[in-house]
Structures are given as C-alpha cells and as structure tokens.
mmCIF file of C-alpha atoms in Angstrom:
data_model
loop_
_atom_site.group_PDB
_atom_site.id
_atom_site.type_symbol
_atom_site.label_atom_id
_atom_site.label_comp_id
_atom_site.label_asym_id
_atom_site.label_seq_id
_atom_site.Cartn_x
_atom_site.Cartn_y
_atom_site.Cartn_z
ATOM 1 C CA GLN A 44 6.278 17.754 -7.548
ATOM 2 C CA LYS A 45 4.999 14.937 -5.390
ATOM 3 C CA GLU A 46 3.736 11.908 -7.262
ATOM 4 C CA VAL A 47 0.501 11.638 -5.290
ATOM 5 C CA GLU A 48 -0.785 14.500 -3.178
ATOM 6 C CA GLN A 49 -3.415 14.537 -0.524
ATOM 7 C CA ASN A 50 -3.344 18.007 0.891
ATOM 8 C CA SER A 51 -6.317 18.293 3.194
ATOM 9 C CA GLY A 52 -5.770 18.261 6.929
ATOM 10 C CA PRO A 53 -7.800 16.068 9.291
ATOM 11 C CA LEU A 54 -11.463 15.979 8.337
ATOM 12 C CA SER A 55 -14.113 15.942 11.059
ATOM 13 C CA VAL A 56 -17.617 14.998 9.985
ATOM 14 C CA PRO A 57 -20.765 14.372 12.000
ATOM 15 C CA GLU A 58 -22.168 10.866 11.972
ATOM 16 C CA GLY A 59 -24.475 10.419 8.984
ATOM 17 C CA ALA A 60 -22.849 13.173 6.917
ATOM 18 C CA ILE A 61 -20.801 12.855 3.720
ATOM 19 C CA ALA A 62 -17.005 12.831 3.911
ATOM 20 C CA SER A 63 -15.213 14.022 0.765
ATOM 21 C CA LEU A 64 -11.546 13.307 0.110
ATOM 22 C CA ASN A 65 -9.418 14.433 -2.809
ATOM 23 C CA CYS A 66 -6.172 13.292 -4.350
ATOM 24 C CA THR A 67 -4.109 14.569 -7.276
ATOM 25 C CA TYR A 68 -1.363 12.761 -9.149
ATOM 26 C CA SER A 69 1.435 13.919 -11.384
ATOM 27 C CA ASP A 70 2.058 11.013 -13.758
ATOM 28 C CA ARG A 71 -0.244 11.244 -16.799
ATOM 29 C CA GLY A 72 0.601 7.616 -17.608
ATOM 30 C CA SER A 73 -1.188 6.414 -14.476
ATOM 31 C CA GLN A 74 -3.843 3.846 -15.259
ATOM 32 C CA SER A 75 -5.368 2.572 -12.048
ATOM 33 C CA PHE A 76 -6.339 4.294 -8.836
ATOM 34 C CA PHE A 77 -7.038 2.969 -5.401
ATOM 35 C CA TRP A 78 -8.348 4.061 -2.050
ATOM 36 C CA TYR A 79 -7.105 2.251 1.005
ATOM 37 C CA ARG A 80 -8.303 2.660 4.559
ATOM 38 C CA GLN A 81 -5.714 2.419 7.321
ATOM 39 C CA TYR A 82 -6.618 2.229 10.980
ATOM 40 C CA SER A 83 -3.931 3.328 13.408
ATOM 41 C CA GLY A 84 -1.228 0.697 13.714
ATOM 42 C CA LYS A 85 -2.809 -1.510 11.046
ATOM 43 C CA SER A 86 -2.127 -2.264 7.399
ATOM 44 C CA PRO A 87 -3.802 -0.611 4.398
ATOM 45 C CA GLU A 88 -7.139 -2.194 3.493
ATOM 46 C CA LEU A 89 -8.385 -1.834 -0.084
ATOM 47 C CA ILE A 90 -11.829 -0.260 -0.205
ATOM 48 C CA MET A 91 -12.194 1.073 -3.749
ATOM 49 C CA PHE A 92 -10.458 0.969 -7.101
ATOM 50 C CA ILE A 93 -11.237 2.748 -10.332
ATOM 51 C CA TYR A 94 -9.771 2.654 -13.825
ATOM 52 C CA SER A 95 -12.136 4.685 -16.003
ATOM 53 C CA ASN A 96 -13.176 8.304 -15.903
ATOM 54 C CA GLY A 97 -16.396 8.896 -14.039
ATOM 55 C CA ASP A 98 -17.932 7.518 -10.893
ATOM 56 C CA LYS A 99 -17.840 4.093 -9.332
ATOM 57 C CA GLU A 100 -20.089 3.248 -6.423
ATOM 58 C CA ASP A 101 -19.722 0.444 -3.894
ATOM 59 C CA GLY A 102 -22.082 0.587 -0.957
ATOM 60 C CA ARG A 103 -21.539 3.844 0.921
ATOM 61 C CA PHE A 104 -18.367 4.619 -1.031
ATOM 62 C CA THR A 105 -18.092 6.432 -4.370
ATOM 63 C CA ALA A 106 -14.814 6.935 -6.189
ATOM 64 C CA GLN A 107 -14.574 9.609 -8.873
ATOM 65 C CA LEU A 108 -11.826 9.833 -11.477
ATOM 66 C CA ASN A 109 -10.951 12.673 -13.813
ATOM 67 C CA LYS A 110 -7.851 11.797 -15.820
ATOM 68 C CA ALA A 111 -7.783 15.105 -17.710
ATOM 69 C CA SER A 112 -7.500 17.004 -14.439
ATOM 70 C CA GLN A 113 -5.457 14.248 -12.804
ATOM 71 C CA TYR A 114 -7.528 13.893 -9.712
ATOM 72 C CA VAL A 115 -9.387 11.151 -7.953
ATOM 73 C CA SER A 116 -11.797 11.572 -5.079
ATOM 74 C CA LEU A 117 -13.616 9.449 -2.540
ATOM 75 C CA LEU A 118 -17.022 10.145 -1.049
ATOM 76 C CA ILE A 119 -18.189 8.341 2.065
ATOM 77 C CA ARG A 120 -21.939 8.643 2.518
ATOM 78 C CA ASP A 121 -23.748 8.163 5.826
ATOM 79 C CA SER A 122 -20.443 8.306 7.702
ATOM 80 C CA GLN A 123 -20.162 5.994 10.699
ATOM 81 C CA PRO A 124 -17.776 6.153 13.672
ATOM 82 C CA SER A 125 -16.135 3.002 12.279
ATOM 83 C CA ASP A 126 -15.133 5.046 9.218
ATOM 84 C CA SER A 127 -12.734 7.026 11.426
ATOM 85 C CA ALA A 128 -9.353 6.175 9.889
ATOM 86 C CA THR A 129 -6.705 7.475 7.537
ATOM 87 C CA TYR A 130 -7.589 7.144 3.848
ATOM 88 C CA LEU A 131 -4.717 6.573 1.471
ATOM 89 C CA CYS A 132 -4.849 7.373 -2.222
ATOM 90 C CA ALA A 133 -2.630 5.118 -4.368
ATOM 91 C CA VAL A 134 -1.827 5.179 -8.060
ATOM 92 C CA ASN A 135 -0.062 2.896 -10.496
ATOM 93 C CA ARG A 136 0.699 2.836 -14.180
ATOM 94 C CA GLY A 137 -0.901 -0.525 -14.772
ATOM 95 C CA TYR A 138 0.607 -3.340 -16.793
ATOM 96 C CA GLY A 139 4.388 -3.611 -16.665
ATOM 97 C CA ASN A 140 4.873 -1.051 -13.931
ATOM 98 C CA ASN A 141 2.832 -2.121 -11.007
ATOM 99 C CA ARG A 142 4.236 -0.395 -8.000
ATOM 100 C CA LEU A 143 1.768 1.652 -6.015
ATOM 101 C CA ALA A 144 2.651 5.259 -5.272
ATOM 102 C CA PHE A 145 0.857 6.432 -2.143
ATOM 103 C CA GLY A 146 -0.181 9.809 -0.866
ATOM 104 C CA LYS A 147 0.364 10.713 2.789
ATOM 105 C CA GLY A 148 -3.264 10.091 3.568
ATOM 106 C CA ASN A 149 -6.185 12.036 4.987
ATOM 107 C CA GLN A 150 -7.395 11.407 8.495
ATOM 108 C CA VAL A 151 -11.158 11.250 8.873
ATOM 109 C CA VAL A 152 -12.827 11.554 12.261
ATOM 110 C CA VAL A 153 -16.546 10.802 12.433
ATOM 111 C CA ILE A 154 -18.158 12.465 15.421
ATOM 112 C CA PRO A 155 -21.134 10.580 16.940
ATOM 113 C CA GLU B 118 -11.691 -15.061 2.775
ATOM 114 C CA PRO B 119 -8.027 -15.662 1.833
ATOM 115 C CA GLU B 120 -5.529 -13.316 3.440
ATOM 116 C CA VAL B 121 -1.901 -12.412 3.218
ATOM 117 C CA THR B 122 -0.083 -13.385 6.402
ATOM 118 C CA GLN B 123 3.197 -12.068 7.754
ATOM 119 C CA THR B 124 5.569 -13.174 10.476
ATOM 120 C CA PRO B 125 6.763 -12.051 12.883
ATOM 121 C CA SER B 126 4.357 -9.310 13.868
ATOM 122 C CA HIS B 127 7.137 -7.495 15.723
ATOM 123 C CA GLN B 128 10.885 -7.909 15.410
ATOM 124 C CA VAL B 129 13.427 -6.157 17.590
ATOM 125 C CA THR B 130 17.023 -6.338 16.460
ATOM 126 C CA GLN B 131 20.334 -4.655 17.103
ATOM 127 C CA MET B 132 21.978 -2.428 14.546
ATOM 128 C CA GLY B 133 24.145 -4.448 12.165
ATOM 129 C CA GLN B 134 22.177 -7.666 12.577
ATOM 130 C CA GLU B 135 20.405 -9.494 9.763
ATOM 131 C CA VAL B 136 16.646 -9.914 9.779
ATOM 132 C CA ILE B 137 14.305 -11.958 7.621
ATOM 133 C CA LEU B 138 10.682 -10.955 7.297
ATOM 134 C CA ARG B 139 8.268 -13.567 6.023
ATOM 135 C CA CYS B 140 5.076 -13.377 4.028
ATOM 136 C CA VAL B 141 2.648 -16.041 2.862
ATOM 137 C CA PRO B 142 0.795 -14.691 -0.177
ATOM 138 C CA ILE B 143 -2.790 -15.508 -1.085
ATOM 139 C CA SER B 144 -2.549 -18.907 -2.748
ATOM 140 C CA ASN B 145 -3.413 -18.094 -6.369
ATOM 141 C CA HIS B 146 -1.613 -14.748 -6.447
ATOM 142 C CA LEU B 147 1.323 -14.324 -8.775
ATOM 143 C CA TYR B 148 2.757 -10.901 -8.029
ATOM 144 C CA PHE B 149 4.387 -9.998 -4.749
ATOM 145 C CA TYR B 150 5.498 -6.710 -3.251
ATOM 146 C CA TRP B 151 7.209 -5.260 -0.223
ATOM 147 C CA TYR B 152 6.406 -1.801 1.065
ATOM 148 C CA ARG B 153 7.481 -0.008 4.176
ATOM 149 C CA GLN B 154 5.991 2.763 6.274
ATOM 150 C CA ILE B 155 8.129 4.743 8.655
ATOM 151 C CA LEU B 156 6.069 6.004 11.602
ATOM 152 C CA GLY B 157 4.035 9.046 10.587
ATOM 153 C CA GLN B 158 5.087 8.864 6.952
ATOM 154 C CA LYS B 159 3.587 7.539 3.751
ATOM 155 C CA VAL B 160 3.722 3.974 2.501
ATOM 156 C CA GLU B 161 6.760 3.521 0.244
ATOM 157 C CA PHE B 162 7.368 0.887 -2.417
ATOM 158 C CA LEU B 163 10.463 -1.274 -2.014
ATOM 159 C CA VAL B 164 10.335 -4.085 -4.552
ATOM 160 C CA SER B 165 8.071 -6.163 -6.776
ATOM 161 C CA PHE B 166 8.601 -9.829 -7.612
ATOM 162 C CA TYR B 167 7.119 -12.006 -10.312
ATOM 163 C CA ASN B 168 8.062 -15.361 -11.794
ATOM 164 C CA ASN B 169 10.908 -15.791 -9.321
ATOM 165 C CA GLU B 170 12.654 -12.576 -10.140
ATOM 166 C CA ILE B 171 12.597 -8.916 -9.198
ATOM 167 C CA SER B 172 10.524 -6.931 -11.682
ATOM 168 C CA GLU B 173 11.062 -3.506 -10.180
ATOM 169 C CA LYS B 174 12.818 -1.969 -7.194
ATOM 170 C CA SER B 175 12.974 1.479 -5.691
ATOM 171 C CA GLU B 176 16.027 3.512 -4.750
ATOM 172 C CA ILE B 177 15.443 2.452 -1.137
ATOM 173 C CA PHE B 178 16.040 -1.194 -2.092
ATOM 174 C CA ASP B 179 19.824 -1.110 -2.069
ATOM 175 C CA ASP B 180 22.355 -3.930 -1.717
ATOM 176 C CA GLN B 181 21.473 -4.586 1.912
ATOM 177 C CA PHE B 182 18.015 -5.803 0.863
ATOM 178 C CA SER B 183 17.131 -9.024 -0.901
ATOM 179 C CA VAL B 184 13.987 -10.993 -1.628
ATOM 180 C CA GLU B 185 13.306 -14.577 -2.479
ATOM 181 C CA ARG B 186 10.572 -17.158 -2.682
ATOM 182 C CA PRO B 187 12.435 -20.122 -1.178
ATOM 183 C CA ASP B 188 9.752 -22.792 -1.191
ATOM 184 C CA GLY B 189 6.860 -21.775 -3.426
ATOM 185 C CA SER B 190 4.757 -20.480 -0.570
ATOM 186 C CA ASN B 191 6.806 -18.050 1.529
ATOM 187 C CA PHE B 192 8.046 -14.738 0.185
ATOM 188 C CA THR B 193 10.851 -13.238 2.237
ATOM 189 C CA LEU B 194 12.580 -9.895 2.653
ATOM 190 C CA LYS B 195 16.089 -10.003 4.078
ATOM 191 C CA ILE B 196 17.877 -6.970 5.447
ATOM 192 C CA ARG B 197 21.541 -7.893 5.765
ATOM 193 C CA SER B 198 22.899 -5.305 8.151
ATOM 194 C CA THR B 199 20.156 -3.299 9.768
ATOM 195 C CA LYS B 200 20.446 0.407 10.457
ATOM 196 C CA LEU B 201 18.471 2.575 12.857
ATOM 197 C CA GLU B 202 16.658 4.142 9.908
ATOM 198 C CA ASP B 203 15.322 0.727 8.832
ATOM 199 C CA SER B 204 12.904 0.875 11.761
ATOM 200 C CA ALA B 205 9.464 0.837 10.148
ATOM 201 C CA MET B 206 6.388 -1.245 9.416
ATOM 202 C CA TYR B 207 7.062 -3.605 6.535
ATOM 203 C CA PHE B 208 4.078 -4.726 4.513
ATOM 204 C CA CYS B 209 3.851 -7.551 2.046
ATOM 205 C CA ALA B 210 1.230 -7.169 -0.682
ATOM 206 C CA THR B 211 0.103 -9.611 -3.336
ATOM 207 C CA ARG B 212 -2.162 -9.647 -6.363
ATOM 208 C CA ASP B 213 -3.441 -11.978 -9.026
ATOM 209 C CA ARG B 214 -3.763 -10.927 -12.682
ATOM 210 C CA GLY B 215 -5.837 -7.894 -11.728
ATOM 211 C CA TYR B 216 -4.296 -4.679 -10.462
ATOM 212 C CA GLU B 217 -5.639 -4.717 -6.917
ATOM 213 C CA GLN B 218 -2.986 -5.325 -4.288
ATOM 214 C CA TYR B 219 -3.903 -6.834 -0.941
ATOM 215 C CA PHE B 220 -1.764 -6.099 2.064
ATOM 216 C CA GLY B 221 -0.716 -8.326 4.906
ATOM 217 C CA PRO B 222 -0.888 -7.159 8.531
ATOM 218 C CA GLY B 223 2.728 -6.033 8.540
ATOM 219 C CA THR B 224 5.869 -6.613 10.578
ATOM 220 C CA ARG B 225 6.983 -3.859 12.895
ATOM 221 C CA LEU B 226 10.785 -3.757 12.763
ATOM 222 C CA THR B 227 12.565 -1.955 15.571
ATOM 223 C CA VAL B 228 16.325 -1.491 15.238
ATOM 224 C CA THR B 229 18.117 -0.499 18.440
#
C-alpha cells in the first residue's frame, strides 16, 4: 500500500470553477498534512497545511482533513489559469519523525 | 521574504565523479532536508539534519551520500561516485520549529 495516494488523472476545470483534489494516506500516526503546488520544472511551493480535523481556509484555497477516514482534500475556488500546475499532497508524523511523504501529484489545467 | 537558495541550478557530471550540491537555508531555520525527484516521479525524502547530525535517512541515502553543514550557513549534499540513476532534481528544504518545510529552487543533476 502506497504511503500517500493521489489517484485522479489530470483535472481540467473552466476558469472560475472549483477544482477538487483528494489524497489518502496509510499511516494512522500521521499528524500534519500539506499541499504543495509545483509548476513544471520548478520546486514545490507550500500553499496549505492542516493539522486538525475539519476545514481550513486561506484565500481561494480550502484544505479538508478527515483523520478517521485518512483523507485530505484541497478545494481551489474561482480557479485561475495561473492555478494550472501539479498539486502535491504531503504527510508527516510530526515531532520526531519529520520527513515528508509525497503523493505523485494531480495535474490541474484551468481552461480560460 | 526569506528564501532557501541552492547552487548550482544545473550540474552535469560524468558517471563515477563526485558532486557537491549546496543549499543556504532560511536564516533562523533549524531543520534541514534533502529530497530528490526523478523526472516524472514523485518527490522522495533522502535525509534530515538537525543540530549538526543526521536525524533520519531513507533507504536511498546509502554510503555514497553524505551531508554536512561546514560553516554554519551552507548545507551540502555530497554524492561520492555518481551513477546514471542519480540523475534527478535535488531539493533542499528547511523549517523552523513549526512543521512547514520550505523548498529551494532545486539543482538539476545530470549524470552522463
């Protein structure tokens, strides 16, 4: 079983629509959860992090965490062409074991 | 806004040669990491470093790899005898006492 799974294929959304991305993880000891955005040929850029069950909103981004079901999701509202990128889900166990385990990523294409 | 910097941006080397990749962490950050990303694949953890010693390493980080913080500002990754399969993007990441890791722009290593 993969540690972090992002199974959806490329996601095409019209400009102004909501993009929804999902991620599941296998380690129940995981404590903190991150979404990174990666443009082609560039490094991962942190856009959201969440530690507690529920929703966390930051601008057009909302992260949702459900530890019982072991999934974390990202919503991008009012999608813009500049949101076209690969979104990486990353998980770590928190204090004392800080490595990030990444999923393969989901490509998002926002169509003007 | 403070950033992680990495040099060089691109390194081409011949198989069997030694390479040193350099990172300058954000100034008040205490925890340092190296990750790599082979083209088209997910970001993989290599090693974490805190208080001048390795705190965790992955199975990828074998005896040909080493890290050090030689002068209190740079954080380096040395690959002693490069192989073709070491060709990848290498990212340095750093964090302070929180859990959020911030990535540098990366070094593209090409082994020929």
